[in-house]
PDB file of C-alpha atoms in Angstrom:
ATOM      1  CA  MET A   1     -46.771   4.551 -41.803  1.00 49.00           C
ATOM      2  CA  PRO A   2     -43.382   3.732 -43.365  1.00 60.00           C
ATOM      3  CA  MET A   3     -40.236   4.322 -41.348  1.00 58.00           C
ATOM      4  CA  GLN A   4     -38.420   7.511 -42.185  1.00 57.00           C
ATOM      5  CA  ALA A   5     -34.702   7.333 -42.922  1.00 56.00           C
ATOM      6  CA  THR A   6     -32.396   9.588 -40.956  1.00 58.00           C
ATOM      7  CA  THR A   7     -30.202  11.719 -43.173  1.00 57.00           C
ATOM      8  CA  THR A   8     -28.327  13.577 -40.437  1.00 77.00           C
ATOM      9  CA  THR A   9     -25.251  12.246 -38.732  1.00 86.00           C
ATOM     10  CA  PRO A  10     -24.852  12.314 -34.954  1.00 90.00           C
ATOM     11  CA  LEU A  11     -22.395  14.661 -33.300  1.00 90.00           C
ATOM     12  CA  PHE A  12     -21.024  11.758 -31.253  1.00 92.00           C
ATOM     13  CA  ALA A  13     -21.653   8.022 -31.111  1.00 93.00           C
ATOM     14  CA  ALA A  14     -19.955   5.466 -28.867  1.00 93.00           C
ATOM     15  CA  GLU A  15     -20.495   1.755 -28.251  1.00 91.00           C
ATOM     16  CA  LEU A  16     -19.273   0.850 -24.762  1.00 90.00           C
ATOM     17  CA  THR A  17     -18.498  -2.790 -23.988  1.00 85.00           C
ATOM     18  CA  PRO A  18     -16.596  -4.367 -21.096  1.00 81.00           C
ATOM     19  CA  ASN A  19     -13.018  -5.451 -21.655  1.00 76.00           C
ATOM     20  CA  ARG A  20     -13.120  -9.178 -22.288  1.00 68.00           C
ATOM     21  CA  SER A  21      -9.788 -10.911 -21.967  1.00 62.00           C
ATOM     22  CA  LEU A  22     -11.232 -14.425 -22.287  1.00 68.00           C
ATOM     23  CA  SER A  23     -13.054 -15.257 -25.514  1.00 71.00           C
ATOM     24  CA  ALA A  24     -15.788 -17.886 -25.788  1.00 70.00           C
ATOM     25  CA  ARG A  25     -13.333 -20.284 -27.420  1.00 80.00           C
ATOM     26  CA  GLY A  26     -10.831 -19.684 -24.638  1.00 78.00           C
ATOM     27  CA  ALA A  27     -13.540 -20.398 -22.080  1.00 74.00           C
ATOM     28  CA  TRP A  28     -14.276 -23.777 -23.677  1.00 78.00           C
ATOM     29  CA  VAL A  29     -10.565 -24.619 -23.692  1.00 84.00           C
ATOM     30  CA  LEU A  30     -10.324 -23.640 -20.028  1.00 78.00           C
ATOM     31  CA  PHE A  31     -13.433 -25.708 -19.267  1.00 77.00           C
ATOM     32  CA  GLY A  32     -11.913 -28.754 -20.982  1.00 82.00           C
ATOM     33  CA  LEU A  33      -8.606 -28.397 -19.140  1.00 83.00           C
ATOM     34  CA  THR A  34     -10.397 -27.972 -15.821  1.00 78.00           C
ATOM     35  CA  ALA A  35     -12.516 -31.052 -16.448  1.00 78.00           C
ATOM     36  CA  ALA A  36      -9.464 -33.119 -17.453  1.00 82.00           C
ATOM     37  CA  LEU A  37      -7.374 -31.963 -14.495  1.00 80.00           C
ATOM     38  CA  PHE A  38     -10.162 -32.801 -12.048  1.00 77.00           C
ATOM     39  CA  ALA A  39     -11.183 -36.063 -13.745  1.00 78.00           C
ATOM     40  CA  MET A  40      -7.778 -37.785 -13.676  1.00 79.00           C
ATOM     41  CA  PRO A  41      -7.120 -37.554  -9.913  1.00 79.00           C
ATOM     42  CA  GLY A  42     -10.835 -37.977  -9.239  1.00 76.00           C
ATOM     43  CA  LEU A  43     -10.867 -41.327 -11.009  1.00 76.00           C
ATOM     44  CA  LEU A  44      -7.743 -42.360  -9.082  1.00 78.00           C
ATOM     45  CA  PHE A  45      -9.305 -41.472  -5.722  1.00 77.00           C
ATOM     46  CA  MET A  46     -12.586 -43.177  -6.687  1.00 77.00           C
ATOM     47  CA  SER A  47     -10.727 -46.404  -7.543  1.00 81.00           C
ATOM     48  CA  MET A  48      -9.080 -46.263  -4.100  1.00 82.00           C
ATOM     49  CA  GLY A  49     -12.475 -45.850  -2.421  1.00 81.00           C
ATOM     50  CA  ALA A  50     -12.078 -42.213  -1.335  1.00 80.00           C
ATOM     51  CA  PHE A  51     -15.564 -41.147  -2.361  1.00 81.00           C
ATOM     52  CA  PRO A  52     -15.721 -37.963  -0.195  1.00 82.00           C
ATOM     53  CA  VAL A  53     -12.539 -36.631  -1.838  1.00 79.00           C
ATOM     54  CA  THR A  54     -13.967 -37.411  -5.287  1.00 80.00           C
ATOM     55  CA  ALA A  55     -17.228 -35.647  -4.425  1.00 82.00           C
ATOM     56  CA  LEU A  56     -15.403 -32.557  -3.160  1.00 83.00           C
ATOM     57  CA  MET A  57     -13.287 -32.439  -6.309  1.00 81.00           C
ATOM     58  CA  GLY A  58     -16.459 -32.648  -8.388  1.00 81.00           C
ATOM     59  CA  LEU A  59     -18.036 -29.776  -6.427  1.00 86.00           C
ATOM     60  CA  THR A  60     -14.889 -27.662  -6.865  1.00 83.00           C
ATOM     61  CA  GLY A  61     -14.887 -28.302 -10.608  1.00 79.00           C
ATOM     62  CA  ALA A  62     -18.586 -27.384 -10.823  1.00 83.00           C
ATOM     63  CA  ALA A  63     -17.913 -24.139  -8.903  1.00 86.00           C
ATOM     64  CA  ILE A  64     -15.110 -23.184 -11.314  1.00 80.00           C
ATOM     65  CA  ILE A  65     -17.340 -23.881 -14.319  1.00 77.00           C
ATOM     66  CA  GLY A  66     -20.156 -21.851 -12.740  1.00 81.00           C
ATOM     67  CA  ALA A  67     -17.819 -18.913 -12.152  1.00 79.00           C
ATOM     68  CA  LEU A  68     -16.693 -19.043 -15.790  1.00 75.00           C
ATOM     69  CA  TYR A  69     -20.313 -19.025 -16.950  1.00 75.00           C
ATOM     70  CA  VAL A  70     -21.192 -16.005 -14.805  1.00 75.00           C
ATOM     71  CA  ALA A  71     -18.061 -14.130 -15.928  1.00 71.00           C
ATOM     72  CA  LEU A  72     -18.775 -14.712 -19.606  1.00 71.00           C
ATOM     73  CA  ARG A  73     -22.439 -13.784 -19.221  1.00 69.00           C
ATOM     74  CA  ARG A  74     -21.568 -10.530 -17.472  1.00 64.00           C
ATOM     75  CA  SER A  75     -19.399  -9.479 -20.417  1.00 66.00           C
ATOM     76  CA  LYS A  76     -22.430  -9.337 -22.737  1.00 73.00           C
ATOM     77  CA  ARG A  77     -23.378  -5.924 -21.323  1.00 81.00           C
ATOM     78  CA  SER A  78     -23.138  -2.928 -23.601  1.00 87.00           C
ATOM     79  CA  GLU A  79     -24.155   0.701 -23.802  1.00 92.00           C
ATOM     80  CA  ARG A  80     -24.588   2.922 -26.823  1.00 94.00           C
ATOM     81  CA  VAL A  81     -24.438   6.692 -26.364  1.00 95.00           C
ATOM     82  CA  THR A  82     -25.434   8.909 -29.282  1.00 94.00           C
ATOM     83  CA  VAL A  83     -25.436  12.696 -29.120  1.00 94.00           C
ATOM     84  CA  TRP A  84     -27.594  14.510 -31.657  1.00 92.00           C
ATOM     85  CA  SER A  85     -28.057  18.267 -31.899  1.00 89.00           C
ATOM     86  CA  ASP A  86     -31.496  18.015 -30.264  1.00 89.00           C
ATOM     87  CA  GLN A  87     -31.230  14.946 -27.996  1.00 91.00           C
ATOM     88  CA  ILE A  88     -28.977  12.406 -26.309  1.00 93.00           C
ATOM     89  CA  GLU A  89     -29.826   8.715 -26.650  1.00 94.00           C
ATOM     90  CA  TRP A  90     -28.517   6.163 -24.170  1.00 94.00           C
ATOM     91  CA  LEU A  91     -29.265   2.515 -24.967  1.00 94.00           C
ATOM     92  CA  SER A  92     -28.250   0.127 -22.200  1.00 92.00           C
ATOM     93  CA  VAL A  93     -28.266  -3.673 -22.675  1.00 90.00           C
ATOM     94  CA  ASP A  94     -27.780  -5.810 -19.557  1.00 85.00           C
ATOM     95  CA  SER A  95     -26.252  -9.298 -19.357  1.00 76.00           C
ATOM     96  CA  ALA A  96     -29.669 -10.945 -19.834  1.00 77.00           C
ATOM     97  CA  GLY A  97     -30.223  -9.078 -23.110  1.00 80.00           C
ATOM     98  CA  GLN A  98     -32.827  -6.634 -21.761  1.00 89.00           C
ATOM     99  CA  SER A  99     -32.442  -3.217 -23.365  1.00 91.00           C
ATOM    100  CA  MET A 100     -33.489   0.171 -22.027  1.00 93.00           C
ATOM    101  CA  LEU A 101     -33.491   3.367 -24.080  1.00 94.00           C
ATOM    102  CA  ARG A 102     -33.429   6.788 -22.450  1.00 94.00           C
ATOM    103  CA  ARG A 103     -33.480  10.156 -24.160  1.00 94.00           C
ATOM    104  CA  PHE A 104     -32.255  13.433 -22.708  1.00 93.00           C
ATOM    105  CA  ASP A 105     -32.307  17.078 -23.725  1.00 92.00           C
ATOM    106  CA  PRO A 106     -28.718  18.332 -24.213  1.00 91.00           C
ATOM    107  CA  VAL A 107     -29.612  21.758 -22.842  1.00 90.00           C
ATOM    108  CA  SER A 108     -30.926  20.497 -19.487  1.00 91.00           C
ATOM    109  CA  ILE A 109     -28.530  17.571 -18.967  1.00 91.00           C
ATOM    110  CA  ARG A 110     -25.278  17.970 -17.032  1.00 93.00           C
ATOM    111  CA  LEU A 111     -22.156  15.843 -17.302  1.00 93.00           C
ATOM    112  CA  VAL A 112     -20.867  14.957 -13.824  1.00 93.00           C
ATOM    113  CA  LEU A 113     -17.446  13.380 -13.334  1.00 93.00           C
ATOM    114  CA  THR A 114     -16.382  11.742 -10.089  1.00 91.00           C
ATOM    115  CA  ARG A 115     -12.622  11.815  -9.573  1.00 90.00           C
ATOM    116  CA  ASP A 116     -10.276  10.375  -6.959  1.00 89.00           C
ATOM    117  CA  GLU A 117      -7.437  12.177  -5.152  1.00 90.00           C
ATOM    118  CA  HIS A 118      -5.117  11.567  -8.130  1.00 87.00           C
ATOM    119  CA  GLU A 119      -7.588  13.211 -10.554  1.00 87.00           C
ATOM    120  CA  LYS A 120      -8.475   9.902 -12.230  1.00 89.00           C
ATOM    121  CA  THR A 121     -12.057   9.564 -13.429  1.00 90.00           C
ATOM    122  CA  ASN A 122     -14.021   7.045 -11.342  1.00 91.00           C
ATOM    123  CA  ALA A 123     -17.499   7.659 -12.751  1.00 92.00           C
ATOM    124  CA  VAL A 124     -19.107   9.392 -15.726  1.00 94.00           C
ATOM    125  CA  CYS A 125     -22.673  10.419 -14.931  1.00 94.00           C
ATOM    126  CA  LEU A 126     -25.468  12.329 -16.605  1.00 94.00           C
ATOM    127  CA  ARG A 127     -27.614  14.401 -14.236  1.00 94.00           C
ATOM    128  CA  ASP A 128     -31.111  15.321 -15.332  1.00 90.00           C
ATOM    129  CA  GLY A 129     -32.671  17.300 -12.508  1.00 88.00           C
ATOM    130  CA  LYS A 130     -32.486  15.018  -9.470  1.00 91.00           C
ATOM    131  CA  ASP A 131     -31.895  11.832 -11.486  1.00 92.00           C
ATOM    132  CA  VAL A 132     -28.300  10.648 -11.970  1.00 93.00           C
ATOM    133  CA  PHE A 133     -27.373   7.976 -14.532  1.00 94.00           C
ATOM    134  CA  GLU A 134     -23.897   6.418 -14.600  1.00 93.00           C
ATOM    135  CA  LEU A 135     -22.503   5.636 -18.035  1.00 93.00           C
ATOM    136  CA  GLY A 136     -19.957   2.887 -18.646  1.00 89.00           C
ATOM    137  CA  ALA A 137     -19.614   1.689 -15.069  1.00 88.00           C
ATOM    138  CA  PHE A 138     -17.719  -1.364 -16.354  1.00 86.00           C
ATOM    139  CA  LEU A 139     -14.992   0.685 -18.104  1.00 88.00           C
ATOM    140  CA  SER A 140     -11.451   1.153 -16.782  1.00 87.00           C
ATOM    141  CA  THR A 141     -10.431   4.547 -15.387  1.00 89.00           C
ATOM    142  CA  GLU A 142      -8.431   5.376 -18.526  1.00 90.00           C
ATOM    143  CA  ASP A 143     -11.369   4.508 -20.772  1.00 91.00           C
ATOM    144  CA  LYS A 144     -13.746   6.531 -18.590  1.00 92.00           C
ATOM    145  CA  SER A 145     -11.469   9.555 -18.839  1.00 92.00           C
ATOM    146  CA  SER A 146     -11.215   9.343 -22.619  1.00 92.00           C
ATOM    147  CA  PHE A 147     -14.960   8.766 -22.991  1.00 93.00           C
ATOM    148  CA  ALA A 148     -15.785  11.693 -20.682  1.00 93.00           C
ATOM    149  CA  LYS A 149     -13.585  14.063 -22.681  1.00 94.00           C
ATOM    150  CA  ALA A 150     -15.203  13.102 -26.001  1.00 94.00           C
ATOM    151  CA  LEU A 151     -18.726  13.184 -24.534  1.00 94.00           C
ATOM    152  CA  GLY A 152     -18.130  16.608 -22.968  1.00 93.00           C
ATOM    153  CA  THR A 153     -16.949  17.999 -26.288  1.00 93.00           C
ATOM    154  CA  ALA A 154     -20.033  16.603 -28.035  1.00 93.00           C
ATOM    155  CA  LEU A 155     -22.370  18.034 -25.387  1.00 93.00           C
ATOM    156  CA  ARG A 156     -20.834  21.496 -25.811  1.00 92.00           C
ATOM    157  CA  ARG A 157     -21.351  21.235 -29.579  1.00 92.00           C
ATOM    158  CA  ALA A 158     -24.968  20.118 -29.100  1.00 90.00           C
ATOM    159  CA  ARG A 159     -25.744  23.091 -26.835  1.00 88.00           C
ATOM    160  CA  ASN A 160     -24.455  25.606 -29.417  1.00 85.00           C
TER     161      ASN A 160
END
């Protein structure tokens, strides 16, 4: 059966990605500088016979490189939220590339916001019965607030 093209436009669509201040190119530059800064004194200490100091410097450099790798991998997460008149689609992609698609009925779903004592949005959740799903956990509080306002408006439009 051939795929059918969608001719309607969604009421709301958002692609949520974590803020990434260090690009892949910047990470390679940082890796190169770290390697150079640890290699120069390491070679000096190795020529003097201080092998334990050289080994510890190598372990420290490897730990920094490992932390950079984990930080860059974590930033590959994304979420796509699409609100249609008859359903809500939430596609979540984790840092390993595994995707999970969930669909909700806009009539039965509830938007739940968790706020702190200063009325800043800490969490944007969708509650479907007893199940609660947090959207955009990696976003800043300002981004969560803006996203929640737009999503709430779209949910009201979908219910009408």
